[in-house]
Short mmCIF file of C-alpha atoms in Angstrom, two decimals:
data_model
loop_
_atom_site.label_atom_id
_atom_site.label_comp_id
_atom_site.label_asym_id
_atom_site.label_seq_id
_atom_site.Cartn_x
_atom_site.Cartn_y
_atom_site.Cartn_z
CA UNK A 1 8.91 27.79 -13.38
CA UNK A 2 8.77 25.93 -10.08
CA UNK A 3 8.78 22.13 -9.81
CA UNK A 4 6.84 20.78 -6.82
CA UNK A 5 7.63 17.27 -5.63
CA UNK A 6 4.89 15.54 -3.66
CA UNK A 7 4.29 11.78 -3.94
CA UNK A 8 6.79 11.34 -6.78
CA UNK A 9 10.18 11.24 -5.06
CA UNK A 10 12.31 10.08 -7.99
CA UNK A 11 14.23 11.33 -11.00
CA UNK A 12 13.64 8.13 -13.00
CA UNK A 13 10.47 8.07 -15.14
CA UNK A 14 9.18 11.31 -13.65
CA UNK A 15 7.23 13.22 -16.32
CA UNK A 16 7.04 16.47 -14.34
CA UNK A 17 10.80 16.46 -13.84
CA UNK A 18 11.38 15.61 -17.51
CA UNK A 19 9.31 18.64 -18.53
CA UNK A 20 11.20 20.79 -16.05
CA UNK A 21 14.56 19.67 -17.46
CA UNK A 22 13.40 20.36 -21.02
CA UNK A 23 12.51 23.88 -19.90
CA UNK A 24 15.69 24.40 -17.87
CA UNK A 25 13.90 24.83 -14.57
CA UNK A 26 16.30 25.58 -11.69
CA UNK A 27 13.96 25.64 -8.69
CA UNK A 28 12.14 22.76 -7.00
CA UNK A 29 10.38 22.43 -3.67
CA UNK A 30 9.21 19.74 -1.27
CA UNK A 31 6.86 20.68 1.57
CA UNK A 32 6.75 18.49 4.68
CA UNK A 33 3.35 18.52 6.38
CA UNK A 34 3.58 16.70 9.73
CA UNK A 35 0.08 17.73 10.83
CA UNK A 36 -1.34 16.36 7.58
CA UNK A 37 0.63 13.14 7.97
CA UNK A 38 -0.72 12.76 11.48
CA UNK A 39 -4.27 13.51 10.35
CA UNK A 40 -3.93 10.86 7.63
CA UNK A 41 -2.48 8.39 10.16
CA UNK A 42 0.82 8.14 8.30
CA UNK A 43 3.13 5.68 10.03
CA UNK A 44 6.28 7.25 11.54
CA UNK A 45 8.39 4.64 9.73
CA UNK A 46 6.85 5.78 6.44
CA UNK A 47 7.63 9.41 7.34
CA UNK A 48 11.25 8.40 7.79
CA UNK A 49 11.31 6.60 4.43
CA UNK A 50 9.82 9.70 2.77
CA UNK A 51 12.42 12.03 4.28
CA UNK A 52 15.31 9.73 3.37
CA UNK A 53 14.12 9.83 -0.23
CA UNK A 54 13.76 13.59 -0.13
CA UNK A 55 17.41 13.69 0.90
CA UNK A 56 18.29 11.35 -1.96
CA UNK A 57 16.28 13.51 -4.35
CA UNK A 58 18.01 16.69 -3.18
CA UNK A 59 21.39 15.12 -3.92
CA UNK A 60 20.32 13.87 -7.35
CA UNK A 61 18.68 17.14 -8.41
CA UNK A 62 21.80 19.10 -7.48
CA UNK A 63 23.65 17.10 -10.12
CA UNK A 64 20.97 18.17 -12.60
CA UNK A 65 21.50 21.81 -11.61
CA UNK A 66 18.14 22.00 -9.83
CA UNK A 67 18.04 23.30 -6.27
CA UNK A 68 15.49 21.50 -4.07
CA UNK A 69 14.19 23.66 -1.25
CA UNK A 70 12.70 21.69 1.65
CA UNK A 71 10.02 23.48 3.65
CA UNK A 72 7.83 22.50 6.57
CA UNK A 73 4.35 23.90 7.21
CA UNK A 74 2.00 23.33 10.11
CA UNK A 75 -1.04 22.19 8.21
CA UNK A 76 -2.21 20.87 4.86
CA UNK A 77 -3.97 24.14 4.07
CA UNK A 78 -0.68 26.03 4.45
CA UNK A 79 0.84 24.26 1.44
CA UNK A 80 -0.95 26.53 -1.03
CA UNK A 81 0.31 29.65 0.76
CA UNK A 82 3.87 28.36 0.76
CA UNK A 83 3.69 27.59 -2.95
CA UNK A 84 2.30 31.03 -3.80
CA UNK A 85 5.03 32.66 -1.69
CA UNK A 86 7.75 30.66 -3.41
CA UNK A 87 6.38 31.38 -6.88
CA UNK A 88 6.43 35.09 -6.09
CA UNK A 89 9.97 34.93 -4.73
CA UNK A 90 11.36 33.44 -7.96
CA UNK A 91 9.17 35.59 -10.21
CA UNK A 92 6.94 33.03 -11.94
CA UNK A 93 3.34 31.87 -11.99
CA UNK A 94 4.07 28.48 -13.59
CA UNK A 95 3.98 25.42 -11.33
CA UNK A 96 4.91 21.92 -12.53
CA UNK A 97 3.49 18.89 -10.69
CA UNK A 98 2.59 15.26 -10.96
CA UNK A 99 -1.04 14.91 -9.93
CA UNK A 100 -2.08 13.31 -6.67
CA UNK A 101 -5.04 10.97 -6.43
CA UNK A 102 -6.63 11.90 -3.12
CA UNK A 103 -9.59 14.29 -2.92
CA UNK A 104 -8.17 17.01 -0.67
CA UNK A 105 -4.98 17.11 -2.69
CA UNK A 106 -7.00 17.67 -5.87
CA UNK A 107 -9.02 20.38 -4.17
CA UNK A 108 -5.81 22.08 -3.01
CA UNK A 109 -4.45 22.10 -6.56
CA UNK A 110 -7.72 23.59 -7.83
CA UNK A 111 -7.46 26.36 -5.23
CA UNK A 112 -3.91 27.13 -6.35
CA UNK A 113 -5.09 27.40 -9.97
CA UNK A 114 -7.83 29.79 -8.86
CA UNK A 115 -5.10 32.13 -7.61
CA UNK A 116 -3.90 32.62 -11.19
CA UNK A 117 -1.22 29.96 -11.14
CA UNK A 118 -0.51 28.19 -14.43
CA UNK A 119 -0.55 24.58 -13.20
CA UNK A 120 1.24 22.23 -15.59
CA UNK A 121 0.37 18.70 -14.49
CA UNK A 122 1.28 15.14 -15.40
CA UNK A 123 0.33 11.69 -14.18
CA UNK A 124 3.06 9.45 -12.75
CA UNK A 125 1.48 6.99 -10.29
CA UNK A 126 -0.11 4.47 -12.68
CA UNK A 127 0.79 2.61 -15.87
CA UNK A 128 -2.46 3.31 -17.72
CA UNK A 129 -3.88 6.81 -17.15
CA UNK A 130 -6.87 6.82 -14.84
CA UNK A 131 -10.21 7.07 -16.60
CA UNK A 132 -9.20 5.18 -19.75
CA UNK A 133 -10.21 1.67 -18.66
CA UNK A 134 -14.00 1.47 -18.87
CA UNK A 135 -16.68 -1.09 -19.65
CA UNK A 136 -19.10 -1.04 -22.58
CA UNK A 137 -21.37 1.32 -20.65
CA UNK A 138 -18.48 3.82 -20.41
CA UNK A 139 -18.18 3.23 -16.67
CA UNK A 140 -15.47 2.00 -14.35
CA UNK A 141 -15.40 -1.76 -13.87
CA UNK A 142 -16.67 -2.93 -10.49
CA UNK A 143 -15.11 -6.39 -10.82
CA UNK A 144 -11.36 -6.93 -11.06
CA UNK A 145 -11.13 -9.69 -13.70
CA UNK A 146 -12.86 -7.81 -16.56
CA UNK A 147 -10.86 -4.70 -15.55
CA UNK A 148 -7.69 -6.77 -15.88
CA UNK A 149 -8.69 -8.02 -19.32
CA UNK A 150 -9.45 -4.49 -20.51
CA UNK A 151 -6.24 -3.19 -18.96
CA UNK A 152 -4.13 -5.81 -20.71
CA UNK A 153 -5.89 -5.13 -24.01
CA UNK A 154 -5.27 -1.40 -23.64
CA UNK A 155 -1.55 -1.87 -22.94
CA UNK A 156 -1.20 -4.29 -25.86
CA UNK A 157 -2.94 -1.92 -28.26
CA UNK A 158 -1.59 1.40 -27.02
CA UNK A 159 1.58 0.70 -25.10
CA UNK A 160 2.47 2.98 -22.21
CA UNK A 161 4.71 5.96 -21.64
CA UNK A 162 8.09 5.41 -20.00
CA UNK A 163 11.02 7.77 -19.52
CA UNK A 164 14.40 6.00 -19.27
CA UNK A 165 16.92 6.67 -16.54
CA UNK A 166 19.05 9.79 -16.47
CA UNK A 167 22.61 8.49 -16.61
CA UNK A 168 25.53 9.62 -14.49
CA UNK A 169 23.56 10.52 -11.36
CA UNK A 170 25.06 9.31 -8.08
CA UNK A 171 23.87 9.53 -4.50
CA UNK A 172 25.68 11.84 -2.11
CA UNK A 173 24.54 11.30 1.45
CA UNK A 174 22.59 14.22 2.89
CA UNK A 175 21.27 14.13 6.43
CA UNK A 176 17.82 15.62 5.96
CA UNK A 177 17.25 15.30 9.70
CA UNK A 178 19.48 18.37 10.05
CA UNK A 179 17.01 20.33 7.93
CA UNK A 180 13.87 18.94 9.57
CA UNK A 181 14.98 17.89 13.07
CA UNK A 182 11.65 17.90 14.89
CA UNK A 183 9.50 15.54 12.84
CA UNK A 184 8.24 12.36 14.50
CA UNK A 185 9.75 9.43 12.66
CA UNK A 186 10.83 5.83 13.20
CA UNK A 187 13.96 4.20 11.80
CA UNK A 188 13.41 2.84 8.28
CA UNK A 189 17.08 2.09 7.62
CA UNK A 190 16.41 -1.63 7.05
CA UNK A 191 14.71 -0.49 3.85
CA UNK A 192 17.40 0.66 1.37
CA UNK A 193 16.83 3.77 -0.70
CA UNK A 194 15.33 3.32 -4.15
CA UNK A 195 18.62 3.64 -6.03
CA UNK A 196 19.91 0.57 -4.18
CA UNK A 197 16.62 -1.22 -4.80
CA UNK A 198 16.84 -0.56 -8.54
CA UNK A 199 20.48 -1.67 -8.70
CA UNK A 200 20.26 -4.80 -6.56
CA UNK A 201 16.85 -5.79 -5.17
CA UNK A 202 14.79 -5.65 -8.37
CA UNK A 203 17.36 -7.49 -10.56
CA UNK A 204 17.68 -10.22 -7.93
CA UNK A 205 13.89 -10.54 -7.68
CA UNK A 206 13.52 -10.85 -11.45
CA UNK A 207 16.37 -13.33 -11.75
CA UNK A 208 15.62 -15.62 -8.80
CA UNK A 209 12.09 -15.06 -7.47
CA UNK A 210 9.56 -13.87 -10.03
CA UNK A 211 9.31 -17.29 -11.72
CA UNK A 212 8.35 -18.78 -8.35
CA UNK A 213 6.18 -15.87 -7.25
CA UNK A 214 2.88 -17.68 -7.70
CA UNK A 215 3.90 -20.61 -5.50
CA UNK A 216 5.83 -18.64 -2.87
CA UNK A 217 4.06 -15.32 -2.49
CA UNK A 218 1.62 -16.67 0.12
CA UNK A 219 4.28 -18.22 2.38
CA UNK A 220 5.16 -15.65 5.06
CA UNK A 221 8.24 -17.50 6.33
CA UNK A 222 10.14 -16.88 3.06
CA UNK A 223 10.90 -13.71 1.15
CA UNK A 224 8.85 -14.62 -1.87
CA UNK A 225 7.40 -11.17 -2.58
CA UNK A 226 9.11 -8.23 -4.25
CA UNK A 227 9.02 -5.88 -1.24
CA UNK A 228 8.50 -2.91 -3.57
CA UNK A 229 5.16 -1.63 -2.28
CA UNK A 230 6.72 0.97 0.04
CA UNK A 231 8.65 2.52 -2.86
CA UNK A 232 5.70 2.51 -5.22
CA UNK A 233 3.62 4.15 -2.51
CA UNK A 234 5.86 7.21 -2.05
CA UNK A 235 6.68 7.41 -5.76
CA UNK A 236 10.33 6.47 -5.30
CA UNK A 237 9.99 3.76 -7.96
CA UNK A 238 7.80 3.95 -11.04
CA UNK A 239 5.25 1.20 -11.83
CA UNK A 240 5.95 1.80 -15.52
CA UNK A 241 9.61 0.98 -14.91
CA UNK A 242 8.65 -2.33 -13.30
CA UNK A 243 6.41 -3.26 -16.21
CA UNK A 244 9.16 -2.29 -18.64
CA UNK A 245 11.60 -4.63 -16.91
CA UNK A 246 9.05 -7.43 -16.84
CA UNK A 247 8.25 -7.13 -20.55
CA UNK A 248 11.94 -6.94 -21.41
CA UNK A 249 12.45 -10.24 -19.59
CA UNK A 250 9.23 -11.90 -20.80
CA UNK A 251 8.15 -10.20 -24.08
CA UNK A 252 4.92 -12.22 -24.37
CA UNK A 253 3.77 -11.87 -20.76
CA UNK A 254 0.81 -9.65 -21.69
CA UNK A 255 -0.52 -12.27 -24.10
CA UNK A 256 0.57 -15.72 -22.96
CA UNK A 257 0.19 -17.53 -19.62
CA UNK A 258 3.41 -17.32 -17.68
CA UNK A 259 4.51 -18.08 -14.14
CA UNK A 260 5.64 -14.48 -13.69
CA UNK A 261 2.17 -13.20 -14.56
CA UNK A 262 1.15 -13.63 -10.94
CA UNK A 263 3.37 -10.67 -10.06
CA UNK A 264 2.03 -8.60 -12.95
CA UNK A 265 -1.42 -9.40 -11.61
CA UNK A 266 -0.48 -7.65 -8.35
CA UNK A 267 0.56 -4.55 -10.28
CA UNK A 268 -2.81 -4.60 -12.04
CA UNK A 269 -4.61 -4.91 -8.68
CA UNK A 270 -2.76 -1.75 -7.65
CA UNK A 271 -3.99 -0.05 -10.83
CA UNK A 272 -7.54 -1.27 -10.18
CA UNK A 273 -7.75 0.32 -6.74
CA UNK A 274 -6.22 3.59 -7.91
CA UNK A 275 -8.57 3.80 -10.89
CA UNK A 276 -11.46 2.95 -8.58
CA UNK A 277 -10.60 5.78 -6.18
CA UNK A 278 -10.33 8.19 -9.11
CA UNK A 279 -13.82 7.26 -10.32
CA UNK A 280 -15.33 7.13 -6.80
CA UNK A 281 -13.60 9.86 -4.78
CA UNK A 282 -16.07 9.48 -1.90
CA UNK A 283 -14.12 6.36 -0.93
CA UNK A 284 -11.56 8.75 0.53
CA UNK A 285 -14.24 9.59 3.11
CA UNK A 286 -14.17 5.96 4.34
CA UNK A 287 -17.61 5.16 2.97
CA UNK A 288 -18.68 1.62 2.15
CA UNK A 289 -18.47 1.00 -1.57
CA UNK A 290 -21.60 -1.15 -1.26
CA UNK A 291 -24.22 1.01 0.43
CA UNK A 292 -26.27 -1.92 1.65
CA UNK A 293 -23.72 -2.39 4.42
CA UNK A 294 -24.01 1.17 5.73
CA UNK A 295 -26.12 0.18 8.73
CA UNK A 296 -24.15 -2.78 10.03
CA UNK A 297 -24.17 -2.54 13.86
CA UNK A 298 -20.50 -3.39 14.37
CA UNK A 299 -19.78 -4.65 17.89
CA UNK A 300 -16.46 -2.81 18.23
CA UNK A 301 -15.68 -4.44 21.58
CA UNK A 302 -12.71 -2.44 23.00
CA UNK A 303 -11.08 -5.50 24.58
CA UNK A 304 -11.27 -7.42 21.30
CA UNK A 305 -9.77 -4.49 19.41
CA UNK A 306 -6.84 -4.22 21.83
CA UNK A 307 -6.27 -7.99 21.72
CA UNK A 308 -6.13 -7.84 17.93
CA UNK A 309 -3.82 -4.80 17.90
CA UNK A 310 -1.42 -6.32 20.43
CA UNK A 311 -1.41 -9.79 18.86
CA UNK A 312 -3.16 -11.50 21.75
CA UNK A 313 -6.19 -13.09 20.10
CA UNK A 314 -5.14 -16.65 20.90
CA UNK A 315 -4.85 -17.52 17.21
CA UNK A 316 -1.11 -17.86 16.52
CA UNK A 317 -1.12 -16.89 12.85
CA UNK A 318 -3.10 -13.73 13.65
CA UNK A 319 -0.94 -12.84 16.65
CA UNK A 320 2.34 -13.46 14.82
CA UNK A 321 1.15 -11.32 11.91
CA UNK A 322 0.23 -8.43 14.20
CA UNK A 323 3.60 -8.69 15.92
CA UNK A 324 5.29 -8.53 12.54
CA UNK A 325 3.37 -5.33 11.81
CA UNK A 326 4.07 -3.76 15.21
CA UNK A 327 7.75 -4.67 15.21
CA UNK A 328 8.71 -4.08 11.58
CA UNK A 329 6.16 -1.69 10.05
CA UNK A 330 5.25 -4.25 7.40
CA UNK A 331 3.04 -7.32 7.07
CA UNK A 332 3.00 -10.10 4.51
CA UNK A 333 0.07 -9.75 2.10
CA UNK A 334 -1.52 -13.15 2.85
CA UNK A 335 -1.42 -12.27 6.53
CA UNK A 336 -3.09 -8.91 5.86
CA UNK A 337 -6.08 -10.81 4.48
CA UNK A 338 -6.13 -13.23 7.43
CA UNK A 339 -6.00 -10.58 10.15
CA UNK A 340 -8.48 -8.32 8.35
CA UNK A 341 -10.96 -11.17 7.98
CA UNK A 342 -10.47 -12.05 11.64
CA UNK A 343 -11.11 -8.50 12.85
CA UNK A 344 -14.16 -7.86 10.72
CA UNK A 345 -15.80 -11.28 10.76
CA UNK A 346 -14.62 -13.13 13.85
CA UNK A 347 -14.74 -10.03 16.07
CA UNK A 348 -17.30 -7.97 14.10
CA UNK A 349 -15.20 -4.83 14.34
CA UNK A 350 -15.74 -2.03 11.82
CA UNK A 351 -13.22 -2.36 8.98
CA UNK A 352 -12.35 1.34 9.32
CA UNK A 353 -10.71 0.65 12.68
CA UNK A 354 -8.42 -1.91 11.11
CA UNK A 355 -7.81 0.31 8.09
CA UNK A 356 -6.63 3.14 10.34
CA UNK A 357 -4.42 0.87 12.44
CA UNK A 358 -2.70 -0.42 9.32
CA UNK A 359 -2.06 3.12 8.07
CA UNK A 360 -0.62 4.09 11.45
CA UNK A 361 1.95 1.29 11.28
CA UNK A 362 2.62 0.28 7.64
CA UNK A 363 5.68 1.61 5.85
CA UNK A 364 3.79 0.97 2.60
CA UNK A 365 0.45 2.38 3.77
CA UNK A 366 -1.37 3.35 0.57
CA UNK A 367 -4.91 4.66 0.93
CA UNK A 368 -6.31 3.17 -2.28
CA UNK A 369 -4.90 -0.33 -1.73
CA UNK A 370 -5.46 -0.31 2.04
CA UNK A 371 -9.06 0.83 1.72
CA UNK A 372 -9.69 -1.63 -1.08
CA UNK A 373 -8.15 -4.50 0.85
CA UNK A 374 -10.07 -3.84 4.04
CA UNK A 375 -13.38 -3.44 2.24
CA UNK A 376 -12.62 -6.65 0.31
CA UNK A 377 -12.10 -8.51 3.59
CA UNK A 378 -15.18 -7.02 5.23
CA UNK A 379 -17.36 -7.77 2.20
CA UNK A 380 -18.37 -4.11 1.87
CA UNK A 381 -16.22 -3.16 -1.10
CA UNK A 382 -15.86 -3.45 -4.85
CA UNK A 383 -15.49 -7.05 -6.04
CA UNK A 384 -15.28 -7.98 -2.37
CA UNK A 385 -14.99 -11.32 -0.63
CA UNK A 386 -18.64 -12.29 0.00
CA UNK A 387 -19.85 -11.92 3.56
CA UNK A 388 -20.37 -15.67 3.91
CA UNK A 389 -16.71 -16.40 3.19
CA UNK A 390 -14.97 -16.34 6.55
CA UNK A 391 -11.29 -17.25 6.64
CA UNK A 392 -10.55 -20.02 9.10
CA UNK A 393 -7.32 -18.79 10.74
CA UNK A 394 -6.37 -22.31 11.79
CA UNK A 395 -6.63 -23.84 8.32
CA UNK A 396 -4.98 -20.74 6.81
CA UNK A 397 -2.11 -21.24 9.25
CA UNK A 398 -1.76 -24.93 8.39
CA UNK A 399 -1.80 -24.18 4.68
CA UNK A 400 0.61 -21.24 4.54
CA UNK A 401 2.82 -21.82 7.59
CA UNK A 402 2.64 -25.64 7.89
CA UNK A 403 5.74 -26.05 10.09
CA UNK A 404 5.00 -22.98 12.18
CA UNK A 405 8.26 -21.33 11.12
CA UNK A 406 6.74 -17.86 10.79
CA UNK A 407 4.71 -18.25 13.98
CA UNK A 408 7.77 -19.24 16.03
CA UNK A 409 9.70 -16.29 14.68
CA UNK A 410 7.23 -13.81 16.17
CA UNK A 411 5.79 -15.93 18.99
CA UNK A 412 8.88 -17.43 20.66
CA UNK A 413 6.67 -18.44 23.61
CA UNK A 414 5.36 -21.20 21.32
CA UNK A 415 8.81 -22.37 20.21
CA UNK A 416 8.49 -25.75 21.94
CA UNK A 417 4.96 -26.52 20.71
CA UNK A 418 4.95 -29.39 18.15
CA UNK A 419 4.29 -28.50 14.52
CA UNK A 420 0.90 -30.19 14.34
CA UNK A 421 -0.30 -28.39 17.49
CA UNK A 422 1.12 -24.92 16.93
CA UNK A 423 -1.71 -23.60 14.76
CA UNK A 424 -4.15 -23.71 17.69
CA UNK A 425 -2.20 -24.97 20.72
CA UNK A 426 -4.75 -24.60 23.51
CA UNK A 427 -5.59 -28.28 24.02
CA UNK A 428 -1.90 -29.16 24.01
CA UNK A 429 -1.11 -26.38 26.47
CA UNK A 430 -3.90 -27.47 28.81
CA UNK A 431 -2.91 -31.13 28.59
CA UNK A 432 0.68 -30.37 29.51
CA UNK A 433 -0.25 -27.66 32.07
CA UNK A 434 1.83 -25.03 30.29
CA UNK A 435 1.52 -21.30 30.84
CA UNK A 436 2.94 -19.90 27.62
CA UNK A 437 0.00 -18.49 25.66
CA UNK A 438 -3.21 -16.58 26.18
CA UNK A 439 -6.72 -17.99 25.58
CA UNK A 440 -8.58 -17.48 22.32
CA UNK A 441 -10.89 -14.47 22.30
CA UNK A 442 -13.50 -16.36 20.27
CA UNK A 443 -14.15 -19.91 19.13
CA UNK A 444 -13.92 -20.15 15.34
CA UNK A 445 -17.10 -22.11 14.59
CA UNK A 446 -19.23 -19.94 16.86
CA UNK A 447 -17.66 -16.76 15.49
CA UNK A 448 -18.34 -17.86 11.93
CA UNK A 449 -21.99 -18.61 12.66
CA UNK A 450 -22.33 -15.28 14.45
CA UNK A 451 -20.80 -13.43 11.48
CA UNK A 452 -23.14 -15.10 8.98
CA UNK A 453 -26.17 -14.14 11.05
CA UNK A 454 -24.81 -10.63 11.61
CA UNK A 455 -24.48 -9.90 7.89
CA UNK A 456 -27.64 -11.71 6.87
CA UNK A 457 -29.85 -10.04 9.50
CA UNK A 458 -28.56 -6.51 8.90
CA UNK A 459 -28.51 -6.20 5.11
#
């Protein structure tokens, strides 16, 4: 048997690995696909995080007497050939995997099966298996809240599978860059590997932050979120493990209102988008979920797009958020909604352009969540923000960064602007003849009226 690691880079709560251990499998493989990563707009900082976790995995598997072979192929289509070659070399036709959600990945696995391979597959990326949460018409929910209710009911009635940690496994540093020296990657070292996260970050979050998550998660100047999305995305940490920890700490959280439920709600949103993509695989082709928006004549002004990308829109909260993304490879979730609304509704730029830019820069770029979030902001998606709801970036800034602490961190040119003026400083700058900030690309009230007419006239 051969164990193939893909988007499941962990030994903890990994059903494919557990099966392999039960069957004394000695061979595992990981295949790096730089051309595929580039085609899917994978951020270089995410590539680095992936490869660091492959190195971690190689060290851990060696202690389990499993040799992980790391290969690199030119293109996505070459993965199947590499797998068939490896199966032949070790004299087996049995391949163990955890399934992947995306359409091309599923098609690739089907092609491998057609070559006579016995594909033994498991599901490791969600808490409740995809396809089990349906409405009374036996269909996927198209609104989050009833999905959440059904999801909670399912977990209460059926529980969920979870495989405890394998004890006695340590991390021996392996420089994977020596094995794969030519891959384009950015430094992700500010993000610790998952073993450190499980030992230190998650316990600290549960002990000191989760009870305040609801009140602090929208404040970008403080670390009020868990910061676990990047690890969930590459499969370095299991969502079932996180739910297990949460239930152990708050046994009634699935049934009773609790301050920590706000964080559980985010995990369920993740489930919602992954279940949605499983039911509607055409979303992977960047189609609008709501077809009535297919003919929107997006303006896609190149200068506006560049201003947004570079953080030079003249709206400080938007510009600071884009600088955070460009400089760190991550953006606070509240800010993701603000900048997405600004691009699609203030500038009338196709949401797909923003979706791609996020994927090119985010360390936690996840297709299902990223696509769902952008379509929510643009009003084109499932359970989306309605087209007539247009975030006011000035009032959002005042509400979530009232003292301008986050803005000043990423826009030091505004460091001397008073708190009450920093959210839209143009009158203050003009009055004091300063030259520290660029003009606004649009005026909010006019942009809002233009967006309302744009959606109303074209749907």
